[in-house]
Coordinates of C-alpha atoms and ligand atoms in Angstrom, one line a residue:
X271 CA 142.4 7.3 33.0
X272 CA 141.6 4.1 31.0
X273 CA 143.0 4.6 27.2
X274 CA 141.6 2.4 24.3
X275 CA 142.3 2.6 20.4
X276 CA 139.6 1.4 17.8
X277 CA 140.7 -0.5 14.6
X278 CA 138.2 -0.1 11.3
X279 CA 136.6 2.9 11.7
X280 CA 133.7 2.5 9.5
X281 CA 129.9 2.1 10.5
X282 CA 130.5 0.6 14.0
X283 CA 133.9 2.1 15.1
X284 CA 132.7 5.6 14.3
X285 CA 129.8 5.0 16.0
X286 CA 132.0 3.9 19.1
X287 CA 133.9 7.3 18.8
X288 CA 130.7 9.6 18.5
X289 CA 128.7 7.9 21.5
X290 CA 132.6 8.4 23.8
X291 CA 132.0 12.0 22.0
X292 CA 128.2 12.3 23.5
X293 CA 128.6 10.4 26.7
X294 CA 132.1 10.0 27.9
X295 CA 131.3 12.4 30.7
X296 CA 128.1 10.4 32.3
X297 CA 130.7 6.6 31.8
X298 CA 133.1 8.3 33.3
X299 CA 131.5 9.3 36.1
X300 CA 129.5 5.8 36.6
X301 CA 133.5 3.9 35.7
X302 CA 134.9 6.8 38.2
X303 CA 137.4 7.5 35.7
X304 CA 138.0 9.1 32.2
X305 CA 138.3 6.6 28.9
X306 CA 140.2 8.2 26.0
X307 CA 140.7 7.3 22.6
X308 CA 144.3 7.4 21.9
X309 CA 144.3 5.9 18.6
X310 CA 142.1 5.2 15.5
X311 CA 143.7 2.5 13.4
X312 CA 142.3 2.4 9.6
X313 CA 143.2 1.7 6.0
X314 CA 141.8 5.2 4.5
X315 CA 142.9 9.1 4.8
X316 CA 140.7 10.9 7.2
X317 CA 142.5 14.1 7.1
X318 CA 139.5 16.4 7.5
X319 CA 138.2 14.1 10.3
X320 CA 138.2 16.3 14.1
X321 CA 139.9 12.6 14.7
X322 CA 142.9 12.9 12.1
X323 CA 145.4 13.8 14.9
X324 CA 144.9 10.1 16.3
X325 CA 144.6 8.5 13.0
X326 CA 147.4 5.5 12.4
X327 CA 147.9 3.1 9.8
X328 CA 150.4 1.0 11.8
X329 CA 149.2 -1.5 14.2
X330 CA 152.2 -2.2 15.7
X331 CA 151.9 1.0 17.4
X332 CA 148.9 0.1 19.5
X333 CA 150.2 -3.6 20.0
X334 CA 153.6 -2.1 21.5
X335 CA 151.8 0.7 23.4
X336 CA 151.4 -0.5 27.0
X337 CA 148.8 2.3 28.0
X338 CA 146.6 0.6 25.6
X339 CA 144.5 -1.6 28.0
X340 CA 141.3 -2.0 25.6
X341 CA 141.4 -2.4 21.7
X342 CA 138.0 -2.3 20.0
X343 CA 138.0 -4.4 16.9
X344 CA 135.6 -3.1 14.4
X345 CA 137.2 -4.2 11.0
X346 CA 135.4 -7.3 10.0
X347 CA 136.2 -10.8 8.5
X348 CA 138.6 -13.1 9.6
X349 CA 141.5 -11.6 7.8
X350 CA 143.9 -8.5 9.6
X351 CA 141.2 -9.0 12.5
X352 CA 142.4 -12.1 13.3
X353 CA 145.6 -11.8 13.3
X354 CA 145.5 -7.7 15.5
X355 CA 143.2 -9.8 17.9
X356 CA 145.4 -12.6 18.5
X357 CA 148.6 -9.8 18.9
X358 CA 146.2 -7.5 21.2
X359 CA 145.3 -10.3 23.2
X360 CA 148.8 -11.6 23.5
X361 CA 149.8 -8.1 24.4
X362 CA 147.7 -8.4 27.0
X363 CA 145.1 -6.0 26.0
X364 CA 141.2 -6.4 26.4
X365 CA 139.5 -7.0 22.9
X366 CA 136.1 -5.9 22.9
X367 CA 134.5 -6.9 19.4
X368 CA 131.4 -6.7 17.2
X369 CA 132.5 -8.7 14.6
X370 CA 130.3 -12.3 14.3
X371 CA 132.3 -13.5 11.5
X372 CA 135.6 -13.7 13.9
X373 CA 133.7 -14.9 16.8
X374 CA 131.5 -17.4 15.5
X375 CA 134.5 -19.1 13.4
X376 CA 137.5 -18.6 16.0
X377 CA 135.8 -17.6 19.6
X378 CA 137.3 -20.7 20.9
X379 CA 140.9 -19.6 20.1
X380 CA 140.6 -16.4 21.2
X381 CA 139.0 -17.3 24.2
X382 CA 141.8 -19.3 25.3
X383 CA 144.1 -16.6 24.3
X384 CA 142.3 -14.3 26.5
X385 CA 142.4 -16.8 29.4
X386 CA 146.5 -17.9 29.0
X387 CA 146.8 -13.8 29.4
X388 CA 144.3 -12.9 31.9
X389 CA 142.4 -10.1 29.5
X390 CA 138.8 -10.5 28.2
X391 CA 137.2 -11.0 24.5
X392 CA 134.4 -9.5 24.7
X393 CA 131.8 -9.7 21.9
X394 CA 128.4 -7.9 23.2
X395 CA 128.3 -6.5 19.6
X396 CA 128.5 -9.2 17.7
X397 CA 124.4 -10.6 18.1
X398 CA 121.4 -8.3 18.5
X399 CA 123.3 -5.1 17.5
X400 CA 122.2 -2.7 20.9
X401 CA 120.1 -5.2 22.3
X402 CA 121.9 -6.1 26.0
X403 CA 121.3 -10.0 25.7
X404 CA 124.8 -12.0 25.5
X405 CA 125.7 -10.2 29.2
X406 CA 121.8 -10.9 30.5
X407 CA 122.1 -14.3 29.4
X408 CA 125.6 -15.5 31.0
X409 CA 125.1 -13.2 34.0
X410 CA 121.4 -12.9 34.8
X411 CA 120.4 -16.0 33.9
X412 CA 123.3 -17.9 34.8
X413 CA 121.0 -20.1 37.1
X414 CA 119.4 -21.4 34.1
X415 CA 119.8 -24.1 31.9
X416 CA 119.2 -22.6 28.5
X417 CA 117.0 -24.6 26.6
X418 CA 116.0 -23.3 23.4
X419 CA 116.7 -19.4 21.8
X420 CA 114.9 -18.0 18.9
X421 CA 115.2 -15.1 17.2
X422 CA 115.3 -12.5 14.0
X423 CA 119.1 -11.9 14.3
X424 CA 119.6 -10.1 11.2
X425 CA 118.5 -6.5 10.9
X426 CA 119.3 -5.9 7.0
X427 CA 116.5 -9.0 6.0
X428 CA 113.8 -7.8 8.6
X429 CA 114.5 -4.6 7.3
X430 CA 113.9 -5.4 3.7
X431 CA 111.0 -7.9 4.3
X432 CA 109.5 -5.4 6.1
X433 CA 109.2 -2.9 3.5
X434 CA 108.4 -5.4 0.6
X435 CA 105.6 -6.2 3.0
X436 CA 104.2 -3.2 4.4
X437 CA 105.4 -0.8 1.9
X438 CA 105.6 -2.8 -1.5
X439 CA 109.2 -1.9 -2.5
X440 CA 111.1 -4.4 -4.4
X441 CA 113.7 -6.5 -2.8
X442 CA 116.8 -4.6 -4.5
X443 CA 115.8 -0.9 -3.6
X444 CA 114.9 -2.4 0.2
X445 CA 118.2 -3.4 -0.4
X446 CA 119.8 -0.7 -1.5
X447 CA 118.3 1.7 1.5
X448 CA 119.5 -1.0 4.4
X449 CA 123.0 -0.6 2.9
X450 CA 122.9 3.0 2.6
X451 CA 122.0 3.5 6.6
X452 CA 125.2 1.2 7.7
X453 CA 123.1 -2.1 8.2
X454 CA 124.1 -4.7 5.4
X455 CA 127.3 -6.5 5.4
X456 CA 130.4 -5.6 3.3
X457 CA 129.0 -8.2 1.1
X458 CA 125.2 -8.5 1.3
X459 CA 125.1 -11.5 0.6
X460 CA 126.0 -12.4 3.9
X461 CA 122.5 -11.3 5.0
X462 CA 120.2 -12.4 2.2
X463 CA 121.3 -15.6 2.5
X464 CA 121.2 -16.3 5.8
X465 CA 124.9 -16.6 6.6
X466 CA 125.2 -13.9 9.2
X467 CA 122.3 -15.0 11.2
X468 CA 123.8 -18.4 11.3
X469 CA 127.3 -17.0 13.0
X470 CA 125.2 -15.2 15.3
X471 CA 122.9 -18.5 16.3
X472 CA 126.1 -20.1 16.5
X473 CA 127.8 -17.3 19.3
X474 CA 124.2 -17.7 21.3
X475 CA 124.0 -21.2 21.1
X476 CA 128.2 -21.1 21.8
X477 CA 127.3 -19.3 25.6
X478 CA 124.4 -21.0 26.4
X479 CA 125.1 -24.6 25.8
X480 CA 128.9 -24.2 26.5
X481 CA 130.1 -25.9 23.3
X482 CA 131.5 -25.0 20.0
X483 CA 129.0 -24.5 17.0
X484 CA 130.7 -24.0 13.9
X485 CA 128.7 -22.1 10.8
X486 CA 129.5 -24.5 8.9
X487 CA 127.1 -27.2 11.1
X488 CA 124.0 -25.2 10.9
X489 CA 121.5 -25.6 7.9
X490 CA 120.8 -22.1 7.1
X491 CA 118.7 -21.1 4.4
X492 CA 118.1 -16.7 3.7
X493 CA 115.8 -15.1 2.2
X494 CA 115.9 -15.0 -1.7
X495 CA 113.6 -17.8 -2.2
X496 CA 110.8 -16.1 -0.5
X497 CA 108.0 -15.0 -3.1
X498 CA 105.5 -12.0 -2.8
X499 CA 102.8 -14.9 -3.4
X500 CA 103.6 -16.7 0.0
X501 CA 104.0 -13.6 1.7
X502 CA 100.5 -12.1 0.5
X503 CA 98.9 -16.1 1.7
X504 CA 100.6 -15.8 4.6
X505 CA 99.8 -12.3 5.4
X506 CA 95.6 -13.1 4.2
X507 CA 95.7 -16.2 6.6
X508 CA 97.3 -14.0 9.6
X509 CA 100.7 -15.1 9.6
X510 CA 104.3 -13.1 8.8
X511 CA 106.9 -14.4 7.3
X512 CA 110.3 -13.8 9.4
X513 CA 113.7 -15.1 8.7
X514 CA 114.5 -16.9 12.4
X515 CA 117.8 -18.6 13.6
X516 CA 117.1 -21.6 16.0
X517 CA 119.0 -23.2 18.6
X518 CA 117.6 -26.1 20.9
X519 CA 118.9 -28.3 23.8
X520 CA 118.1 -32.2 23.1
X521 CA 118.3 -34.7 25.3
X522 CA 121.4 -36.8 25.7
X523 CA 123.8 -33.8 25.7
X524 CA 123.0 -33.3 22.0
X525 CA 121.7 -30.0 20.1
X526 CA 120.7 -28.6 17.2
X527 CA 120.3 -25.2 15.5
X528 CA 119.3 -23.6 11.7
X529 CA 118.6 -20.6 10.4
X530 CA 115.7 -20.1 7.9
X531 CA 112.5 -18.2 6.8
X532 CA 109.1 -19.2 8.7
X533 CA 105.8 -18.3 9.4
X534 CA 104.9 -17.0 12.2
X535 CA 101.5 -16.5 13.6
X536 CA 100.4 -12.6 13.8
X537 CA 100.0 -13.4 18.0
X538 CA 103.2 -14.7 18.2
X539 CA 105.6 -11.9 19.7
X540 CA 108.5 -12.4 17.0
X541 CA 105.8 -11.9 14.0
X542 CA 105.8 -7.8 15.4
X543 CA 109.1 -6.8 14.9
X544 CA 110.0 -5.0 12.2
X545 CA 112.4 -2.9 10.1
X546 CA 116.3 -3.2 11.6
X547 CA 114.7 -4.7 15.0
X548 CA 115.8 -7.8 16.2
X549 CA 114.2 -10.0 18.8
X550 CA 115.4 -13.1 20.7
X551 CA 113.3 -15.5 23.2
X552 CA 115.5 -17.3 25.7
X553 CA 113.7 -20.5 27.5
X554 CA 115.1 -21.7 30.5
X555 CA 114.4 -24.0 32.8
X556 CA 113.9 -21.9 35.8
X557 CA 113.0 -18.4 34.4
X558 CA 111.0 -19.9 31.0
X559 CA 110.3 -17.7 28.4
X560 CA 112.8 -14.3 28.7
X561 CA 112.4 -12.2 25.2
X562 CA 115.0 -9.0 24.2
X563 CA 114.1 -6.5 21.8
X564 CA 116.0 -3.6 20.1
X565 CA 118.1 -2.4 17.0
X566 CA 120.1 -5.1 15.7
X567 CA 122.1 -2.9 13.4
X568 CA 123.4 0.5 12.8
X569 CA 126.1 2.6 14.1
X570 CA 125.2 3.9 17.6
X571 CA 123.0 1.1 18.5
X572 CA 126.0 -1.0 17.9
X573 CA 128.4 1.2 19.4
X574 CA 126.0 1.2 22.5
X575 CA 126.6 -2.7 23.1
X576 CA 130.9 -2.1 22.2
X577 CA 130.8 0.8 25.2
X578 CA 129.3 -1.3 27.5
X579 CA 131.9 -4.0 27.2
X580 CA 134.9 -1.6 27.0
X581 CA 133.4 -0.1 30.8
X582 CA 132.7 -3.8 31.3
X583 CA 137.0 -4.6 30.5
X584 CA 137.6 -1.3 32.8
X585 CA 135.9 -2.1 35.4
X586 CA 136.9 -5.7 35.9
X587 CA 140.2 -5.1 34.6
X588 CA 141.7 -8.2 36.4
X589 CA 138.7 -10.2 36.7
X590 CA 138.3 -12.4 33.8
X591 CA 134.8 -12.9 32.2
X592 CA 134.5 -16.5 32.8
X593 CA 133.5 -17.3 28.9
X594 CA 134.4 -20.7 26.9
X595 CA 133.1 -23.5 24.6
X596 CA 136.4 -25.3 24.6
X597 CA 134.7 -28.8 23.7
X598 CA 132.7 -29.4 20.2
X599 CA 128.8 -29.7 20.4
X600 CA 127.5 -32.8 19.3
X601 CA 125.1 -31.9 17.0
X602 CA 122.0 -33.4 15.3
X603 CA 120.7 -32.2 11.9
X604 CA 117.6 -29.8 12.6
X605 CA 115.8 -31.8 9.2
X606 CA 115.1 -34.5 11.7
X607 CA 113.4 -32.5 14.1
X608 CA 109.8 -33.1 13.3
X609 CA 107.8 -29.5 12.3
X610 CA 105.1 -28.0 10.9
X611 CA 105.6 -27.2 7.0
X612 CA 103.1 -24.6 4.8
X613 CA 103.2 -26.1 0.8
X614 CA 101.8 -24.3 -1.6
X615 CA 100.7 -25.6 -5.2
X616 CA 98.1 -26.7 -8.1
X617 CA 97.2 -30.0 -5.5
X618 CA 93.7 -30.1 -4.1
X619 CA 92.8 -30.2 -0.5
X620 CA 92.2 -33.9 -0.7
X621 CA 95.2 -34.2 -2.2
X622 CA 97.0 -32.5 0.6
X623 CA 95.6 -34.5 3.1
X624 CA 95.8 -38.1 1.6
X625 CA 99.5 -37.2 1.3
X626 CA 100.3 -35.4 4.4
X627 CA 97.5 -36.0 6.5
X628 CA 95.1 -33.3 8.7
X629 CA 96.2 -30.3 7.0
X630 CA 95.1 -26.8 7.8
X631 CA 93.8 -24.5 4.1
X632 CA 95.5 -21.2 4.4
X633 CA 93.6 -20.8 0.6
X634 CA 95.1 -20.2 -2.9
X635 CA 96.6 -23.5 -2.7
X636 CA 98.5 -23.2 0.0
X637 CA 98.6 -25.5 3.1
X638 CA 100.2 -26.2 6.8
X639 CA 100.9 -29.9 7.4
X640 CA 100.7 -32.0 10.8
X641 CA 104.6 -32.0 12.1
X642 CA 107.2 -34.3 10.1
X643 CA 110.6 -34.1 9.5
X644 CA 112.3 -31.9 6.6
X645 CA 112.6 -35.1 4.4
X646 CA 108.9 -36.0 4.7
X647 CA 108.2 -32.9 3.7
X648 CA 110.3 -32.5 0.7
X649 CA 108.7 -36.0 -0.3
X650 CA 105.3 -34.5 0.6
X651 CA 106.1 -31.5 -1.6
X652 CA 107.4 -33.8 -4.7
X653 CA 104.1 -35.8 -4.8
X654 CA 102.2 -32.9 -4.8
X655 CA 104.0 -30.7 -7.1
X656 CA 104.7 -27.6 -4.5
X657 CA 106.0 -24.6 -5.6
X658 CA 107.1 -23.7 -2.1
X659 CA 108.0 -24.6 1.1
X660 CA 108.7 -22.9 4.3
X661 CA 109.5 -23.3 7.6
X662 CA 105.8 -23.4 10.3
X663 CA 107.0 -21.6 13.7
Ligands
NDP29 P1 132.8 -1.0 7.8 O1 133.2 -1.7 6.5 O2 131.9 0.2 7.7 O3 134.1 -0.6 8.6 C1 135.3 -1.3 8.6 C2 136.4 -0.3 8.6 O4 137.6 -1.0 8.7 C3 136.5 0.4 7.2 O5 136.7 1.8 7.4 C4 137.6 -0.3 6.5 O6 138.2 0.5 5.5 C5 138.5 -0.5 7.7 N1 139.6 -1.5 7.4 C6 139.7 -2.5 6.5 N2 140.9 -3.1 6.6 C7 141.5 -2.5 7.6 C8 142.8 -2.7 8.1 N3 143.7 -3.6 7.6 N4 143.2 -1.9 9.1 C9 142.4 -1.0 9.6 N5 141.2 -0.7 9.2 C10 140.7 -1.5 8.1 O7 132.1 -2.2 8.7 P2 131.1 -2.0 9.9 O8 131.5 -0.9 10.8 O9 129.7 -2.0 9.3 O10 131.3 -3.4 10.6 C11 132.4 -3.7 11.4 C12 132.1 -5.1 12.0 O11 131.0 -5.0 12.9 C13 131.8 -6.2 11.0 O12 132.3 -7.4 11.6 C14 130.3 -6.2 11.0 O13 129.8 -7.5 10.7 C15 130.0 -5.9 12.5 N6 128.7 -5.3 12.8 C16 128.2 -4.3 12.0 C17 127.0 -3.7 12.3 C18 126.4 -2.6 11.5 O14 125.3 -2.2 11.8 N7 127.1 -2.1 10.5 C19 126.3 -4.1 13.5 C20 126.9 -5.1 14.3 C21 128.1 -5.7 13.9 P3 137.8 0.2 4.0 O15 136.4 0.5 3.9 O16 138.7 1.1 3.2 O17 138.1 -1.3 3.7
HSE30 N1 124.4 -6.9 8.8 C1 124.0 -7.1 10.1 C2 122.5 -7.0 10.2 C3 124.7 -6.1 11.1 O1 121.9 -6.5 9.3 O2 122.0 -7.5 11.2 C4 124.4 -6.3 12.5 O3 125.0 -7.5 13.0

């Protein structure tokens, strides 16, 4: 019998004890023995709960309890969580994780905690939501050099550009309903403005390239500057507007990655994914083009991907998962990768084009321009007096 405890039981970690609840019998069977959840470590009363005999408020009760072999870290944030993963880990106990925040900022350390102790940090969780894709991408396409990944990697944004699109509710009540299924961040914010997509670019871009990414290198740009008006062009001239994180492979043993809004052609694979989906395409350089699809948020979706690596830590419980990004990425700024920009304005379409050259009319004063870096186009857009300016995928 394998026992695990959960810490935060909120969205995600009640999620992880329901899905034991439904299917502990069939992960049993395929791990050829029983897990069970000995403790549930949180900060509120859950007297009522059919849990509230395992309920703790102490941590040091699973750090000093040696039949814990996997701790599932659902709390969030880079506060207690860092400091209960670094003690788990030390303890010698398997962390399995879904929190971004912690693994985008301090993967690296924990990582080589995990390896000085021979336990894993495992963080399935922590990009796509449900969607199997960090295990695919390490193990199945190991025989790849990863060249570029692209992807909606936020479900709370797609989810509320989805219904301001197809559905004309405003931004705050789209809002509003992703934060009332479990999807949004503690602090929204985190979504909207494009912050949590960019720790999860930086995790994906972390495994594939093998180097550390930190948030704070990566240009990333949300959604609250989007207006209806862009959307409707973009919509009338076949095109969706979808908030995307990048992450590329340069030459030279250089890379680059950002996170902002784009449009997307309607035949384009990301441009169909809607409400709390995500979707992520993977090239590499044997297999090419490789695209994952599911929920990205929510609480069994999520608690789907933290099962998988708890039976992943059970099964290989002295095998280490062979993770690390122990040296920094040298990164170049994504504004000087040249790319297609869509303007809109009061210029006319000779305007457009004496300034930026063979541009394509999307109509209402709206434009796509030849490729050119981000600082071409920000002097394109001054000349002509643009209102906005977005991102061309
Ligand atoms: P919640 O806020 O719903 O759950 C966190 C829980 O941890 C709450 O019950 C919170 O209590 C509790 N908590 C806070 N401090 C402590 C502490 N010191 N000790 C023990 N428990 C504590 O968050 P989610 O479940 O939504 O998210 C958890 C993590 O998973 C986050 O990192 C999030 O980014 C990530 N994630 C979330 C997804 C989702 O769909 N929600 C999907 C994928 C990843 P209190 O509320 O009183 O503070
Ligand atoms: N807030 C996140 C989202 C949760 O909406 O995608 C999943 O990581």
């Amino acid at each position: 019998m394998a026992n695990i405890a959960i810490m935060g039981f909120g969205t995600v970690g009640a999620g992880v004890a329901k899905v034991l609840e439904m299917n502990g019998a069939s992960m049993a069977a395929r791990l050829e023995e029983p897990l069970h959840l000995k403790y549930i470590l949180d900060v509120r009363d859950f007297d009522q709960s059919p849990y509230a005999d395992r309920m703790i408020k102490d941590f040091s009760i699973i750090e000093n309890d040696p039949e814990v072999e996997v701790v599932v870290e659902t709390i969030g944030g880079k506060g207690v969580a860092l400091d209960f993963t670094r003690r788990c880990l030390q303890a010698g106990k398997h962390v399995v994780t879904s929190n971004k925040e912690l693994v985008a900022t301090h993967g690296k350390e924990l990582l080589a905690i995990a390896r000085a102790r021979n336990v894993n940090y495992l963080f399935e969780a922590s990009v796509g939501g449900g969607i199997p894709l960090l295990r695919p991408m390490y193990e199945c396409l190991a025989a790849n050099e990863i060249e570029e990944i692209i992807g909606i990697l936020n479900g709370t944004t797609n989810y509320i550009l989805t219904r301001m699109v197809q559905d004309e509710i405003a931004f705050s009540t789209a809002l509003q309903e992703a934060q009332g299924m479990g999807y949004a961040e503690r602090d929204p914010a985190a979504d909207v403005e494009g912050l949590d997509a960019c720790r999860k670019i930086c995790i994906l871009s972390d495994l594939a390239f093998g180097r550390e990414v930190l948030p704070d290198e990566v240009s990333t740009e949300g959604i609250s500057g989007i207006h209806l008006k862009d959307v409707d062009i973009a919509a009338a001239a076949g095109y969706r507007i979808k908030l995307l994180g990048r992450a590329i492979r340069l030459p030279e043993g250089r890379q680059t990655a950002y996170v902002a809004p784009h449009l997307v052609r309607e035949d384009c694979p990301l441009a169909g994914v809607d409400g709390v989906f995500n979707a992520v395409m993977l090239r590499g350089n044997a297999v090419g083009d490789v695209l994952f699809y599911g929920r990205g948020a929510g609480d069994l979706p999520t608690a789907s991907a933290v099962l998988s690596d708890v039976m992943d830590a059970i099964a290989h419980r002295s095998k280490r998962r062979n993770l690390d990004w122990s040296q920094s990425a040298q990164m170049v700024s994504a504004s000087e990768l040249p790319m297609s920009w869509y303007l809109r304005g009061a210029f006319s379409a000779g305007d457009a084009r004496a300034v930026c050259g063979p541009v394509t009319l999307l109509g209402d004063g709206a434009v796509i321009t030849p490729p050119m870096t981000a600082a071409k186009a920000r002097e394109a857009a001054e000349k002509l007096g643009a209102a906005a300016m977005l991102h061309v995928l």
